[in-house]
mmCIF file of C-alpha atoms in Angstrom:
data_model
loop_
_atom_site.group_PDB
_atom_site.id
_atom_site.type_symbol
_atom_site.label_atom_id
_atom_site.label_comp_id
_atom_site.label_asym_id
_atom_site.label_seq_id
_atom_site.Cartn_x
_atom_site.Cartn_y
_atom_site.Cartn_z
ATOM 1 C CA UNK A 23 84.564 112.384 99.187
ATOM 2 C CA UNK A 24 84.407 111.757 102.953
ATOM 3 C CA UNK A 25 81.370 113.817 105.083
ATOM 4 C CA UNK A 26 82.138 113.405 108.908
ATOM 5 C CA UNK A 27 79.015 114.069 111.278
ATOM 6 C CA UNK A 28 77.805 113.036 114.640
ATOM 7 C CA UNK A 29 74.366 113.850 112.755
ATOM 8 C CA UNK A 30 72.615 111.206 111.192
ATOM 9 C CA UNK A 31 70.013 112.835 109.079
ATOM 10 C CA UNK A 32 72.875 115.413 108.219
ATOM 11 C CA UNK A 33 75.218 112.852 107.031
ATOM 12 C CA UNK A 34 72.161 111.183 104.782
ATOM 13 C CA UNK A 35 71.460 114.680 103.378
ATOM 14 C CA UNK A 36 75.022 115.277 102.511
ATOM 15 C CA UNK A 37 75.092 111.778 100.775
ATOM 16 C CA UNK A 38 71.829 112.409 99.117
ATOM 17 C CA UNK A 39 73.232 115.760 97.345
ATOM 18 C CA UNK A 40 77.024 114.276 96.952
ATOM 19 C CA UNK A 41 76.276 110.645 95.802
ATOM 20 C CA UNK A 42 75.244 111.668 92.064
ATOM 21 C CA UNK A 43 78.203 113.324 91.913
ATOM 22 C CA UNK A 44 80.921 111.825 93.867
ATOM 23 C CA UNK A 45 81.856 108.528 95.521
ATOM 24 C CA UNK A 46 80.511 109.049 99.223
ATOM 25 C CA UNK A 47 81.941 107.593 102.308
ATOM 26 C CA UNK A 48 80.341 108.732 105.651
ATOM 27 C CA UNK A 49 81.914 108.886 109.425
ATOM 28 C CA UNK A 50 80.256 109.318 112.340
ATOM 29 C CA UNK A 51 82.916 111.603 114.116
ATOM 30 C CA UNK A 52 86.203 112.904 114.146
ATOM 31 C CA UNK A 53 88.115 110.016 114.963
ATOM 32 C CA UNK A 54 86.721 107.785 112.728
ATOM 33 C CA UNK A 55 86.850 110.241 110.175
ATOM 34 C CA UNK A 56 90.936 110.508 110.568
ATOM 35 C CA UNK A 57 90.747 106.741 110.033
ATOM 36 C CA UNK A 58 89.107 107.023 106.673
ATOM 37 C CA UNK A 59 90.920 110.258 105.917
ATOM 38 C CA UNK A 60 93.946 107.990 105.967
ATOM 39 C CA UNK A 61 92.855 105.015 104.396
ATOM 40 C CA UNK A 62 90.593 106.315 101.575
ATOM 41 C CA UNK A 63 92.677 109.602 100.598
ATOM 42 C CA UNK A 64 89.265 111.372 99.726
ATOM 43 C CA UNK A 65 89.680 113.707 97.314
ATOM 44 C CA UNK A 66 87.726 116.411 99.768
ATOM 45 C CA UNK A 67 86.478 116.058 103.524
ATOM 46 C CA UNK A 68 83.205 118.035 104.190
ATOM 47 C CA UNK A 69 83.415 117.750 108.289
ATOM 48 C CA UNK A 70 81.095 119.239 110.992
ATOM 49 C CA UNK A 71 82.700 121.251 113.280
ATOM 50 C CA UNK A 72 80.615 120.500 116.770
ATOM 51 C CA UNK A 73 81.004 116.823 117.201
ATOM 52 C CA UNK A 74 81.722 114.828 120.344
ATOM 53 C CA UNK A 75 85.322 113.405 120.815
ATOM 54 C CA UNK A 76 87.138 114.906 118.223
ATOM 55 C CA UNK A 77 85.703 117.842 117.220
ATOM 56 C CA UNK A 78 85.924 119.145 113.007
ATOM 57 C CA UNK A 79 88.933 121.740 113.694
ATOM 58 C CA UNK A 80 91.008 119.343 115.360
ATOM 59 C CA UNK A 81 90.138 116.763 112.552
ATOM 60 C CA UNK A 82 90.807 119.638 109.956
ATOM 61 C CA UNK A 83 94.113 120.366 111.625
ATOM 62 C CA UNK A 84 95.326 116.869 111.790
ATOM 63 C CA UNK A 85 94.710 116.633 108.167
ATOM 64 C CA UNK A 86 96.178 119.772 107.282
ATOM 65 C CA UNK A 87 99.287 118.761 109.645
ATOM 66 C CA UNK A 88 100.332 115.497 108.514
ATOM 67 C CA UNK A 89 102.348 115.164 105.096
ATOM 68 C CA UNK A 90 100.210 111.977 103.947
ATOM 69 C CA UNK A 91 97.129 114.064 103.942
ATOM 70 C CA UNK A 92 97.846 117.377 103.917
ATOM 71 C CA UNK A 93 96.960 118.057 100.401
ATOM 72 C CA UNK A 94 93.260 117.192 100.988
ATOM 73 C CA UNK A 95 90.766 119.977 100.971
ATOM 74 C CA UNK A 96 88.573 120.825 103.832
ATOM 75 C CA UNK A 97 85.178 121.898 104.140
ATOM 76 C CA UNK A 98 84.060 122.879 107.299
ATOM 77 C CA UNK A 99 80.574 123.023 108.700
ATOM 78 C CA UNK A 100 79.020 124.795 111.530
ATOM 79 C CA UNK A 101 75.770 126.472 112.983
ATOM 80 C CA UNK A 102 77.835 129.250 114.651
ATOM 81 C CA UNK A 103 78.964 132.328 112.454
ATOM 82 C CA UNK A 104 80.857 134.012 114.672
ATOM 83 C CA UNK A 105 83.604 135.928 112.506
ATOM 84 C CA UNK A 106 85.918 134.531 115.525
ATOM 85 C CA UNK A 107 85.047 131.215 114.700
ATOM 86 C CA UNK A 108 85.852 131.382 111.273
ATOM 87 C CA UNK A 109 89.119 132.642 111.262
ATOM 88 C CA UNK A 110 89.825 129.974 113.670
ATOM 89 C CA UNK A 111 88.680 127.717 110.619
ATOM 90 C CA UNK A 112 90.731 129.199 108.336
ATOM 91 C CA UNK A 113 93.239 129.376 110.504
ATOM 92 C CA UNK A 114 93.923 125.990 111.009
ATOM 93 C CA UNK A 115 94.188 125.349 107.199
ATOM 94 C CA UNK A 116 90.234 124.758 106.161
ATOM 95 C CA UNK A 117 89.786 125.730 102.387
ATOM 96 C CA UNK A 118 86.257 126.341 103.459
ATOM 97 C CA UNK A 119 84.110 127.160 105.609
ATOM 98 C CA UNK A 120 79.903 127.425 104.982
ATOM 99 C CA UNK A 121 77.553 128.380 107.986
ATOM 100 C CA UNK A 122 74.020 125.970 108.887
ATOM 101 C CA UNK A 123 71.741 125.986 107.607
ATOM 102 C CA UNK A 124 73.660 126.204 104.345
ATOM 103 C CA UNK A 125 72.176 126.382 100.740
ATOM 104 C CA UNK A 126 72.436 122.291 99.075
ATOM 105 C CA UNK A 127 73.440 123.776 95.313
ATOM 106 C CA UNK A 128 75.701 126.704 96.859
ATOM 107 C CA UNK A 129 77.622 123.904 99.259
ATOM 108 C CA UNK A 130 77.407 121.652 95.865
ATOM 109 C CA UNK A 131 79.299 124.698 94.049
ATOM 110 C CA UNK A 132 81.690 125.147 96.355
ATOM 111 C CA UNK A 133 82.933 121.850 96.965
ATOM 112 C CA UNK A 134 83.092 121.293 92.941
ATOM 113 C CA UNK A 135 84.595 124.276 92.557
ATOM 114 C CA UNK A 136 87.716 123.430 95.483
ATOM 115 C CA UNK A 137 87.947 120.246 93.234
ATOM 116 C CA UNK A 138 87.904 121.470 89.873
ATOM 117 C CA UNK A 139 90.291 124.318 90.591
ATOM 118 C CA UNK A 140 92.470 122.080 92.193
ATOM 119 C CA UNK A 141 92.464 119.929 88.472
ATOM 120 C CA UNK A 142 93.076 122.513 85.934
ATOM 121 C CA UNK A 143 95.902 123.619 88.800
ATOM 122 C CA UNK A 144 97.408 120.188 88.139
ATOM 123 C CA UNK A 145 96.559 120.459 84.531
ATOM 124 C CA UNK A 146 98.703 124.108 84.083
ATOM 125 C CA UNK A 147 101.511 122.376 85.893
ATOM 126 C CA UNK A 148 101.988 119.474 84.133
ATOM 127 C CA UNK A 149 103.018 121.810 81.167
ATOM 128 C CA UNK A 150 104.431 124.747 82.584
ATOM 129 C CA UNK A 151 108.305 124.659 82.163
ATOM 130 C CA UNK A 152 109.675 125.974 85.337
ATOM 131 C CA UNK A 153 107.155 123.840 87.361
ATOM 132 C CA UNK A 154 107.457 125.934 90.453
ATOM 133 C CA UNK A 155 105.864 124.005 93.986
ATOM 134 C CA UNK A 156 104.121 126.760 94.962
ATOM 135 C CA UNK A 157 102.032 127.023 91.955
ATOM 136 C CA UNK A 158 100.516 123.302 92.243
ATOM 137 C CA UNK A 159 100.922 123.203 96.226
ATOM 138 C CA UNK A 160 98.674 124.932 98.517
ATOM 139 C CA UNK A 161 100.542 124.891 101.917
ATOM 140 C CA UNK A 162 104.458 124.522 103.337
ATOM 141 C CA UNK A 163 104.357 120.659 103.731
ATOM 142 C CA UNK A 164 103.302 119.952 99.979
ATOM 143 C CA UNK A 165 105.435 122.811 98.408
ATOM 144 C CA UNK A 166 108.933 121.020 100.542
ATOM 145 C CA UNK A 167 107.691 117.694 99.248
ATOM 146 C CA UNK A 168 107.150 118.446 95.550
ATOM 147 C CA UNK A 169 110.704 120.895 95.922
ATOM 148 C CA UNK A 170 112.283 117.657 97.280
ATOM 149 C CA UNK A 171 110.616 115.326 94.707
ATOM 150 C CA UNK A 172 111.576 117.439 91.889
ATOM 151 C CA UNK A 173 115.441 117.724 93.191
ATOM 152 C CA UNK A 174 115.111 114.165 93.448
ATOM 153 C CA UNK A 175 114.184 113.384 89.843
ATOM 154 C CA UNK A 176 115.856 115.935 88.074
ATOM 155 C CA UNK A 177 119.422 114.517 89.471
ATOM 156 C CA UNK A 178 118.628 111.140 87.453
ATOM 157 C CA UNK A 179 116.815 112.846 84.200
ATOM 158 C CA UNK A 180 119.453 110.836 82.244
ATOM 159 C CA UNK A 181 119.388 107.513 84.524
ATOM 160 C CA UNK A 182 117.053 105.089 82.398
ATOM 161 C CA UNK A 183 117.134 102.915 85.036
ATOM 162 C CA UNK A 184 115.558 105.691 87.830
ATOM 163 C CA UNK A 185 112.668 103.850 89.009
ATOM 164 C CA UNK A 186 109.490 104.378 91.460
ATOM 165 C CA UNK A 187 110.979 102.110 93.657
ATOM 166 C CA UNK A 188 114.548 104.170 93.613
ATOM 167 C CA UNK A 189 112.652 107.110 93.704
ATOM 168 C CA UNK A 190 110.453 106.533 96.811
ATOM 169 C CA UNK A 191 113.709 105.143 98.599
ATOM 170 C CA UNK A 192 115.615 108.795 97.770
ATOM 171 C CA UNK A 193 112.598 110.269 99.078
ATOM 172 C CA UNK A 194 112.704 108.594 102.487
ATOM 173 C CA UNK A 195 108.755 107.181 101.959
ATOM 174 C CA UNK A 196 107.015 103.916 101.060
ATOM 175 C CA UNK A 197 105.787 103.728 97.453
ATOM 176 C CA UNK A 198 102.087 103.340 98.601
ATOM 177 C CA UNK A 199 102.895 107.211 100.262
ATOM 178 C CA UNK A 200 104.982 108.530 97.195
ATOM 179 C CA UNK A 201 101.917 107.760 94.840
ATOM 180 C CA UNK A 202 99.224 109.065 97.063
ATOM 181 C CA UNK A 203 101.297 112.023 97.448
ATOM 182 C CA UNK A 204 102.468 112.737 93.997
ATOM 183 C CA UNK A 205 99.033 111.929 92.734
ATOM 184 C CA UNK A 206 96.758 114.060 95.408
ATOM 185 C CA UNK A 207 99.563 117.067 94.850
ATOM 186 C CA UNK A 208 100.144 116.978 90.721
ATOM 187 C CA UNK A 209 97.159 114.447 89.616
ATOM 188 C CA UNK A 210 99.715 112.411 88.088
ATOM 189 C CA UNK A 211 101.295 108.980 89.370
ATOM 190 C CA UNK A 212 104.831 109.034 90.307
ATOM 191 C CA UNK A 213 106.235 107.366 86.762
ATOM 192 C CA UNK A 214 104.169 110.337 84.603
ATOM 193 C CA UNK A 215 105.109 112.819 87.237
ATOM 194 C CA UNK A 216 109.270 111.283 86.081
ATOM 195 C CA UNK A 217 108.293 111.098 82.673
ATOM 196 C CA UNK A 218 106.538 115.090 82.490
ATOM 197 C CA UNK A 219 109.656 116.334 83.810
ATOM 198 C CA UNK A 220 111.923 114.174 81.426
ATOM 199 C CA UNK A 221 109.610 116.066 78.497
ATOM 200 C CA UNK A 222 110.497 119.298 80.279
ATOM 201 C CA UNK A 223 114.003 118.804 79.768
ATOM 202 C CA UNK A 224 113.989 117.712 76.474
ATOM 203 C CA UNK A 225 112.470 121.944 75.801
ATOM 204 C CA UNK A 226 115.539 122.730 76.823
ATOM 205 C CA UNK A 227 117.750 120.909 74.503
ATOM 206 C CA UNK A 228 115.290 121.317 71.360
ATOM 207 C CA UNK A 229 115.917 124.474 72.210
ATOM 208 C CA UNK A 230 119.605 125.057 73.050
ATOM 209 C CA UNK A 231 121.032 122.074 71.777
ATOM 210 C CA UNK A 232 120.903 122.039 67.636
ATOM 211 C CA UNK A 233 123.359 119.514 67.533
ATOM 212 C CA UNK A 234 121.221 116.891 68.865
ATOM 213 C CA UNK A 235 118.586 115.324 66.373
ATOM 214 C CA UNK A 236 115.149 114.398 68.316
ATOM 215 C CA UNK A 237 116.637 110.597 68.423
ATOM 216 C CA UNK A 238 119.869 111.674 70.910
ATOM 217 C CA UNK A 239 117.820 114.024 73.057
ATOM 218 C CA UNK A 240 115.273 110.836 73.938
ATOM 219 C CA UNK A 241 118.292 108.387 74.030
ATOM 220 C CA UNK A 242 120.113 111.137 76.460
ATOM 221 C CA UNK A 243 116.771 111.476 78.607
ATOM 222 C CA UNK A 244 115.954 107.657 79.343
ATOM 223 C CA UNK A 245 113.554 106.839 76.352
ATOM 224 C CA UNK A 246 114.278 103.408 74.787
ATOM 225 C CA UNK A 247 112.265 104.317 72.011
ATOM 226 C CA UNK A 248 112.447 107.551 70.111
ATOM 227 C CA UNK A 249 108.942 106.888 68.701
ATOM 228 C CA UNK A 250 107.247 106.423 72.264
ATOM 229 C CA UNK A 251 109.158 109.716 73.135
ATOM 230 C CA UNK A 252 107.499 111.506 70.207
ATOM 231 C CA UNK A 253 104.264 110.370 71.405
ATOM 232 C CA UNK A 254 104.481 111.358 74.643
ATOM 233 C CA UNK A 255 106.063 114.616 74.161
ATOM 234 C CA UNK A 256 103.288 115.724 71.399
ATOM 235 C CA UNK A 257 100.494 114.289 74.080
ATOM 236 C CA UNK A 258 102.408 116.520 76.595
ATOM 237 C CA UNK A 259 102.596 119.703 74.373
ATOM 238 C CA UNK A 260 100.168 119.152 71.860
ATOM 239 C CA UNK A 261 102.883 118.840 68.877
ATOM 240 C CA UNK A 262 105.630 116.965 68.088
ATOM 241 C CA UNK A 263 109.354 117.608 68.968
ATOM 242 C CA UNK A 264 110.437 118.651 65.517
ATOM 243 C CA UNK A 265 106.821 121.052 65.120
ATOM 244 C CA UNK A 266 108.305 122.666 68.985
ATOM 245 C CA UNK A 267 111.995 123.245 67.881
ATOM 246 C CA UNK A 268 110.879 125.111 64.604
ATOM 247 C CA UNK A 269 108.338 127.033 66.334
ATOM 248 C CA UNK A 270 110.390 128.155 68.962
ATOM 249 C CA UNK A 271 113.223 129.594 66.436
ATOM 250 C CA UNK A 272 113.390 133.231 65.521
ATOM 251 C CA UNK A 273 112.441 134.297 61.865
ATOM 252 C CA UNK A 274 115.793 133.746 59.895
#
């Protein structure tokens, strides 16, 4: 977590109530906050709004502008609650927005609950079979990326040698961005995010495909080993390939 504020004492408040909870770093204003935004990937930025230089919507709308951090929520804080103002906030892509002086447990809530939401979100999608980017992706940069990513993948399902490093290079980003992406969009690193969508597929032919014993479908997908694949798929799915195909058949 990242708290940006010209305000001292605010800044050791928000560490105070955050730091039992969450890994804290602190900036001191906007610009300096960007810096970190960048470098840290925070999992959520709680910024003041009224700060010299930069000021918290500008910082909010860099963030919420820029494909390496875009997926980052935003809290914004202010001591004017003027409905103006907050539309303006919202406007510009905050998740959040909580009016001074603010209630410590309700700001606590709030902020756990942007996170939390945000992981059983990435939880649902690692399991849902159509995988859809606007059901893990909360704005148009992130929902092109992950429609791009998945294009991307799904062309080499069957290519056991599609790799990170092939993957970032199809995606036109360095691996360092591909990972921070992937991860902060899906919660899963770029070779689960390949592997999740690999166990997708092989649904569809336990499904459609009788022919093909559990062995050719993991061959035909990239797994070396059909053993790891039946681990993987039952950790997935919660039960093994064989359990899925005769669950998913119609009473004879």
């Amino acid at each position: 977590m990242l708290v940006v504020d010209d305000n001292e004492e605010i800044r050791n408040i928000l560490v105070d109530i955050f730091s039992p909870l969450y890994t804290v770093e602190t900036a001191s204003d906007g610009e300096e906050g960007y810096d970190k935004v960048r470098k840290l990937q925070p999992d959520l930025v709680i910024s003041d709004i009224m700060m010299p230089g930069m000021p918290g919507t500008e910082l909010c709308a860099k963030i919420k502008n820029h494909i390496e951090t875009c997926h980052i929520p935003v809290v914004l804080l202010t001591a004017l609650s003027a409905p103006e103002r907050e539309l303006e906030g919202l406007r510009i892509g905050a998740d959040c927005y909580v009016v001074k002086p603010f209630n410590m447990r309700r700001l606590v809530m709030q902020c756990n609950n942007l996170i939390n939401t945000r992981r059983i979100l990435q939880q649902k999608y690692a399991r849902q079979l159509d995988g859809k980017a606007e059901k893990i992706a909360t704005n148009k940069l992130d929902q092109q990326f992950i429609e791009q990513a998945t294009q991307v993948v799904e062309a080499h399902l069957e290519n056991p040698e599609f790799s990170v490093e092939l993957f970032s290079r199809e995606m036109g980003v360095g691996r360092t961005v591909l990972f921070q992406k992937i991860k902060g969009i899906t919660g899963s690193t770029p070779n689960n995010f390949i592997m999740n969508m690999r166990l997708k597929k092989a649904t569809y032919f336990l499904l459609n495909a009788p022919e093909m014993n559990i062995s050719d479908i993991a061959y035909r997908l990239g797994f070396g080993n059909p053993q790891y694949f039946n681990k993987c798929f039952k950790e997935l799915f919660g039960v093994a390939p064989t359990q899925y195909r005769k669950s998913q058949q119609p009473p004879a």
